[in-house]
Short mmCIF file of C-alpha atoms in Angstrom, two decimals:
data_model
loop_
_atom_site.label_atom_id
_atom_site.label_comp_id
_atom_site.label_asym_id
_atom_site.label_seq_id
_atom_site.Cartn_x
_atom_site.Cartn_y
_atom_site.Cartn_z
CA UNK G 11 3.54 37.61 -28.05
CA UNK G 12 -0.01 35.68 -27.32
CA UNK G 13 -0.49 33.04 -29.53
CA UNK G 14 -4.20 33.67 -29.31
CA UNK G 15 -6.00 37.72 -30.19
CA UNK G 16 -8.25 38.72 -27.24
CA UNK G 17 -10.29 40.62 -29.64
CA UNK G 18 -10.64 42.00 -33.39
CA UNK G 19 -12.44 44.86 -34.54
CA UNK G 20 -15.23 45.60 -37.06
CA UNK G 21 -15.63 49.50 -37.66
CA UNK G 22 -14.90 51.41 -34.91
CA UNK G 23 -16.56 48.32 -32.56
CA UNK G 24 -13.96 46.71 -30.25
CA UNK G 25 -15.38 42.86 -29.75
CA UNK G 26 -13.78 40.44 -27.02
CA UNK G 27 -13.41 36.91 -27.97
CA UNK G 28 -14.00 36.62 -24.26
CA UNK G 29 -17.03 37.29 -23.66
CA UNK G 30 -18.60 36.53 -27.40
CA UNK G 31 -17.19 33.00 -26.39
CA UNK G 32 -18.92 32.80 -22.92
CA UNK G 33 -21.78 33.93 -24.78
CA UNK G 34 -21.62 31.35 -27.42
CA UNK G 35 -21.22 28.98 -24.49
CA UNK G 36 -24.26 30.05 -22.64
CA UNK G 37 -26.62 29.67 -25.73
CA UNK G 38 -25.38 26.18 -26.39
CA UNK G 39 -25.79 25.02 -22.84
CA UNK G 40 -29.42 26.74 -22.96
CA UNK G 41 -30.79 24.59 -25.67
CA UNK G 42 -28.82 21.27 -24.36
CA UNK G 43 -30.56 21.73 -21.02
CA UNK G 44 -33.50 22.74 -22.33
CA UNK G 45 -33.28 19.47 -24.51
CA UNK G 46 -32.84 17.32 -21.41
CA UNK G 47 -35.69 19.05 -19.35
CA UNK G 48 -37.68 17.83 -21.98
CA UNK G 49 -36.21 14.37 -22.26
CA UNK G 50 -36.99 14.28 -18.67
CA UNK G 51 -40.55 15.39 -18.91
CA UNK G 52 -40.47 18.58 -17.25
CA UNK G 53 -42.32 21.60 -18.46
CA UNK G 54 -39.71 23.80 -20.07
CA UNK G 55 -42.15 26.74 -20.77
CA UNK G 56 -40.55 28.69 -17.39
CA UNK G 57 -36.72 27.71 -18.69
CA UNK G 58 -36.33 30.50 -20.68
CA UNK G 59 -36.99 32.94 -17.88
CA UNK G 60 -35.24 30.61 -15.52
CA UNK G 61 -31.76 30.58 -17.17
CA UNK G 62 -31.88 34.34 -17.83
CA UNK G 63 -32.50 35.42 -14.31
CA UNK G 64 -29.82 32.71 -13.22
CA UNK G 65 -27.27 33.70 -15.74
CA UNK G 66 -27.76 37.70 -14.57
CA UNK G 67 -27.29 36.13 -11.07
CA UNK G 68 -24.17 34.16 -11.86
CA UNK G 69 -22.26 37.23 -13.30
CA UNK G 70 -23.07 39.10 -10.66
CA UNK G 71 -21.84 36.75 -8.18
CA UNK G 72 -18.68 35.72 -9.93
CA UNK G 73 -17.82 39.71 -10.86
CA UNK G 74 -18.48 40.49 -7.27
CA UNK G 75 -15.98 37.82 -5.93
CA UNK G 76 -13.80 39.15 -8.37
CA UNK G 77 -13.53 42.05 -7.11
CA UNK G 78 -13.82 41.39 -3.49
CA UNK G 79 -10.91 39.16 -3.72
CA UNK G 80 -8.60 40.78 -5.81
CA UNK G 81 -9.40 44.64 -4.06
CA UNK G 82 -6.31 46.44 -4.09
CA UNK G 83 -6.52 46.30 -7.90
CA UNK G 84 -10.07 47.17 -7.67
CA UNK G 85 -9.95 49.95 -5.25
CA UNK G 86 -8.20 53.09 -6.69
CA UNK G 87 -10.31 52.56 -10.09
CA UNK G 88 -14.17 51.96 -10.20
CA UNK G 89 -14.46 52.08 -13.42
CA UNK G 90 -12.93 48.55 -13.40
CA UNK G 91 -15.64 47.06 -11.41
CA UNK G 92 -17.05 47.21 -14.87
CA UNK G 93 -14.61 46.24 -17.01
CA UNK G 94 -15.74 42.67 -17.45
CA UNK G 95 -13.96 42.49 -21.00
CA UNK G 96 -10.86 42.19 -19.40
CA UNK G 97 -11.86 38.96 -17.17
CA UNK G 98 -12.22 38.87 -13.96
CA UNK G 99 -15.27 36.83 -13.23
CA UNK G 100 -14.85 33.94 -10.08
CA UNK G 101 -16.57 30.86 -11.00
CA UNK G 102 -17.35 29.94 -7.29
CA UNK G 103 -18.73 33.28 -6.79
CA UNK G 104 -21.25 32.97 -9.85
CA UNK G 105 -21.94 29.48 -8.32
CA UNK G 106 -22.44 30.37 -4.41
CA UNK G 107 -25.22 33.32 -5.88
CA UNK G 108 -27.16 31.33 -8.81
CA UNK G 109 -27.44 27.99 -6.81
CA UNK G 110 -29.93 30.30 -4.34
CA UNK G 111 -31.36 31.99 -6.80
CA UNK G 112 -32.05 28.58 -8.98
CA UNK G 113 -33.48 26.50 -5.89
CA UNK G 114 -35.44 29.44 -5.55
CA UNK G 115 -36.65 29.62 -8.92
CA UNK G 116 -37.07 26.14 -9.35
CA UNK G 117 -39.40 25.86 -6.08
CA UNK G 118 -41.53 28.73 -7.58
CA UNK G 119 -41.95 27.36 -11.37
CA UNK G 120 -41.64 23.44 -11.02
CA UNK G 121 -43.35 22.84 -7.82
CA UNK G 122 -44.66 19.38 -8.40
CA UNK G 123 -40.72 18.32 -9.87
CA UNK G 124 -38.18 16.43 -7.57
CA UNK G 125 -35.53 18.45 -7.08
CA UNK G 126 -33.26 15.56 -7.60
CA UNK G 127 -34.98 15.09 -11.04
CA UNK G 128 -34.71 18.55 -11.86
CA UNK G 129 -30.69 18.72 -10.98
CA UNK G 130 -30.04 15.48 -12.71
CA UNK G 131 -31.44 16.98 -16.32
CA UNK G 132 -29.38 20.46 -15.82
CA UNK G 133 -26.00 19.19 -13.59
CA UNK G 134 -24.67 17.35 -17.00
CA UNK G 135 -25.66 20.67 -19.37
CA UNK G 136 -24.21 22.97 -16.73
CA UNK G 137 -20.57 20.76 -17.59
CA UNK G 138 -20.79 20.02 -20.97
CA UNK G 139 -21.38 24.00 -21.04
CA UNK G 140 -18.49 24.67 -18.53
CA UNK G 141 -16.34 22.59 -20.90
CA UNK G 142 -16.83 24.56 -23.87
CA UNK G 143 -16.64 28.17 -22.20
CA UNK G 144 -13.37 27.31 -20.65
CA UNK G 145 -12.37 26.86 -24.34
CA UNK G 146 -14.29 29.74 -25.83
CA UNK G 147 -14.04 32.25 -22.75
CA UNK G 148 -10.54 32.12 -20.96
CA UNK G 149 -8.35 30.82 -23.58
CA UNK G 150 -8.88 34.01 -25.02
CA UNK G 151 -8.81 36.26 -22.04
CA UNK G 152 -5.57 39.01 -21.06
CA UNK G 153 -3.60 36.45 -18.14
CA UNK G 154 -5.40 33.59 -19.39
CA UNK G 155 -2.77 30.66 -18.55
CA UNK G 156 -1.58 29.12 -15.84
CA UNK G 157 2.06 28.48 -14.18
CA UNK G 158 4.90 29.33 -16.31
CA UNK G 159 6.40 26.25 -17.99
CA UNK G 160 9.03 25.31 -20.51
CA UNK G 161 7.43 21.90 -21.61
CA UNK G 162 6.27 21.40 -25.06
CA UNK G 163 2.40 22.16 -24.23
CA UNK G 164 3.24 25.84 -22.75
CA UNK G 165 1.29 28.41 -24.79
CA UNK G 166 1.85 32.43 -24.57
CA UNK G 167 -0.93 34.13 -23.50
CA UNK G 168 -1.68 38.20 -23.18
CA UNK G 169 -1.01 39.91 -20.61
CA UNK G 170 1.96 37.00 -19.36
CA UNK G 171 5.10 36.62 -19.42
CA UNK G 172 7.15 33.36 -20.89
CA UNK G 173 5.25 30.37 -21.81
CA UNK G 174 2.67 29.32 -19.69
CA UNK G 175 0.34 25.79 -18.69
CA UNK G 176 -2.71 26.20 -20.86
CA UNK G 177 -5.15 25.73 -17.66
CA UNK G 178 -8.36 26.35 -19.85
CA UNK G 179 -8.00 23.83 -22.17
CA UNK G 180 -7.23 21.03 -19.59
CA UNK G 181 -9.93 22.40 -17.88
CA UNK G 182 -12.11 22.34 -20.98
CA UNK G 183 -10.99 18.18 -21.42
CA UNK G 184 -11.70 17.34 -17.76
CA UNK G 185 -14.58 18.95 -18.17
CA UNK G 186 -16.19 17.29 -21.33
CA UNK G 187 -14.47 13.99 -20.18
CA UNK G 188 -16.52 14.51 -16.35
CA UNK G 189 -19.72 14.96 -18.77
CA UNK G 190 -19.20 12.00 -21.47
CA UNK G 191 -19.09 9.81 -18.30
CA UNK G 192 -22.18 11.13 -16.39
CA UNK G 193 -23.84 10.27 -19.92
CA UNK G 194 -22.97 7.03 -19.70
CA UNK G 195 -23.37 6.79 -15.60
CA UNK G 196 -26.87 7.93 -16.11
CA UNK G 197 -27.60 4.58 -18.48
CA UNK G 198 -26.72 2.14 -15.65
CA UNK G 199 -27.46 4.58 -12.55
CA UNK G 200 -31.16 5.70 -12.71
CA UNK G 201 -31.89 6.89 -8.88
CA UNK G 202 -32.57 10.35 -8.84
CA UNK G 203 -30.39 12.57 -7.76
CA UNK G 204 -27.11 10.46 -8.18
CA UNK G 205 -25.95 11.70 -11.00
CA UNK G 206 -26.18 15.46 -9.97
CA UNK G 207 -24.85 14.56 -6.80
CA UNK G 208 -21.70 12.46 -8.83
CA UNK G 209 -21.11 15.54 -11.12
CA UNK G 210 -20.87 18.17 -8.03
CA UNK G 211 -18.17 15.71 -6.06
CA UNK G 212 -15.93 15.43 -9.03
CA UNK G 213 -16.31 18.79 -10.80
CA UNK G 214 -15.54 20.19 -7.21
CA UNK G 215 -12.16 17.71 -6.73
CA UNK G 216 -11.26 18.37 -9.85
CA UNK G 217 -11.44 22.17 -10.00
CA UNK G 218 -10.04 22.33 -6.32
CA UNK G 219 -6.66 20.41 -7.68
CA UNK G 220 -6.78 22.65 -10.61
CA UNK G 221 -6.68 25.39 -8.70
CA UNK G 222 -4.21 24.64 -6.27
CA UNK G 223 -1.40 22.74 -8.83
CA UNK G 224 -1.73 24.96 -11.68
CA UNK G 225 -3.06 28.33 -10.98
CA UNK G 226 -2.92 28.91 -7.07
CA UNK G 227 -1.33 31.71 -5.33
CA UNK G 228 -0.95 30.18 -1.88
CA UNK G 229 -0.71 33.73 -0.77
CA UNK G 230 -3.91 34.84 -2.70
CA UNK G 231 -7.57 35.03 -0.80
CA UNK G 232 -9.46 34.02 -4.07
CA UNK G 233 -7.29 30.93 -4.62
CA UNK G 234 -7.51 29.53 -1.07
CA UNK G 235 -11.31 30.26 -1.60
CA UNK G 236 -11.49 28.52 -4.90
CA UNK G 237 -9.66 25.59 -3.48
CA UNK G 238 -12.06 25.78 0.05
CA UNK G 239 -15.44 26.11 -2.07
CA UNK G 240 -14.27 23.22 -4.43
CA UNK G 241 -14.20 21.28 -1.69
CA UNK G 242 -17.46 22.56 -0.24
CA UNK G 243 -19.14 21.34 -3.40
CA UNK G 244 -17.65 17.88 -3.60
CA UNK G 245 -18.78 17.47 0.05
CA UNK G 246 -22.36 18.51 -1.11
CA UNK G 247 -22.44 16.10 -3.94
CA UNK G 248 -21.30 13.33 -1.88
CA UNK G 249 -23.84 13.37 0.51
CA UNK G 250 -26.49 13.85 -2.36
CA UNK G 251 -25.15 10.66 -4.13
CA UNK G 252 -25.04 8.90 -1.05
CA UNK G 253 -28.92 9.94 -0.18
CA UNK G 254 -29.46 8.57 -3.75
CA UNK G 255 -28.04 5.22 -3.86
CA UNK G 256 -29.13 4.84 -0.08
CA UNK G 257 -32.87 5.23 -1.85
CA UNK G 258 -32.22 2.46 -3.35
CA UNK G 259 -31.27 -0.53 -1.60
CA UNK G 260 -34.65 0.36 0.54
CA UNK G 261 -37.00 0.39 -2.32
#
């Protein structure tokens, strides 16, 4: 028995905590980054149209991995393709089609903004809003836990059998723990860029380990590509925060 519903019902309406919490999650991180474009002096006039088209672009990416990793289940039924109420969304897939799409956007609507300036204002939004939809979205989600596990933390979830590691809300503490500490980082570390750059090398580490000690299928395409594009991520933060602090010692 799941110790959490994955929906309720009003009427003859079915709604999915699921996505009404990934929803919630989105709005919130709209109006924090919003907020810090603002703090930051950028024009946020274009935001609104900005985050729309990118968050279109992320579920299309991360449905589309989905799918393209997980096929055999996808294949004989294409009427699941759409079934996004059920889960099935990749995170790395949403990421690998809106970070285009954004640098593209960005380019077009902030032309006279640094690009590390404009990354360093969203980068700590886009966590603190990861951090609360992977405790609003999956935690409520059919197969939402990780390993099975008989310790004291294990939690039943839909759709599993046994008790099982509650991967969302770890994820959900390392993630608002990753963004109190780019809060305070960005006190003391002021070069642009670095603290976009420090966010994508841990968040990547981090969700690559995740992957690989307490969800990963070392048989499973999308897991080995979770783990590969975690690291892919980290690799591009590093050499952003080392292009950042290297702008410093030759001011």
């Amino acid at each position: 028995m799941s110790a959490f519903p994955t929906s309720f019902h009003i009427g003859p309406l079915v709604f999915h905590i699921y996505g009404l919490g990934l929803a919630i999650a989105a709005y919130v991180t709209y109006v924090y980054a919003e907020k810090r474009l603002i703090r930051a002096s950028i024009d946020p006039t274009r935001f609104g149209v900005f985050a729309g088209i990118i968050i279109v672009a992320g579920l299309l990416g991360a449905r589309f991995a989905n799918i393209i990793t997980n096929w055999s289940y996808y294949s004989g039924n294409v009427g699941r393709w759409f079934a996004v109420w059920q889960g099935g969304l990749a995170s790395f897939g949403g990421i690998a089609v809106a970070i285009p799409v954004g640098l593209y956007l960005k380019h077009r609507y902030w032309k006279t903004t640094s690009l590390a300036s404009f990354a360093d204002a969203l980068v700590p939004a886009l966590i603190a809003g990861w951090a609360l939809g992977r405790v609003l979205g999956p935690q409520f989600m059919v197969d939402g836990g990780g390993h099975l596990t008989n310790q004291w933390f294990g939690i039943h979830y839909a759709g599993q059998v046994g008790k099982r590691v509650p991967v969302p809300l770890i994820q959900g503490a390392e993630d608002a723990l990753l963004w109190l500490s780019l809060l305070v980082g960005s006190k003391f570390i002021k070069q642009p860029g670095a603290i976009a750059g420090a966010g994508m090398l841990i968040w990547g580490i981090v969700r690559a380990l995740d992957e690989k000690l307490l969800l990963g299928e070392q048989s499973h395409a999308g897991s080995i590509g979770v783990q590969i594009a975690g690291l892919v991520l980290s690799a591009a933060g590093l050499l952003i925060l080392l292009k950042a602090l290297r702008t410093k010692t030759t001011d």
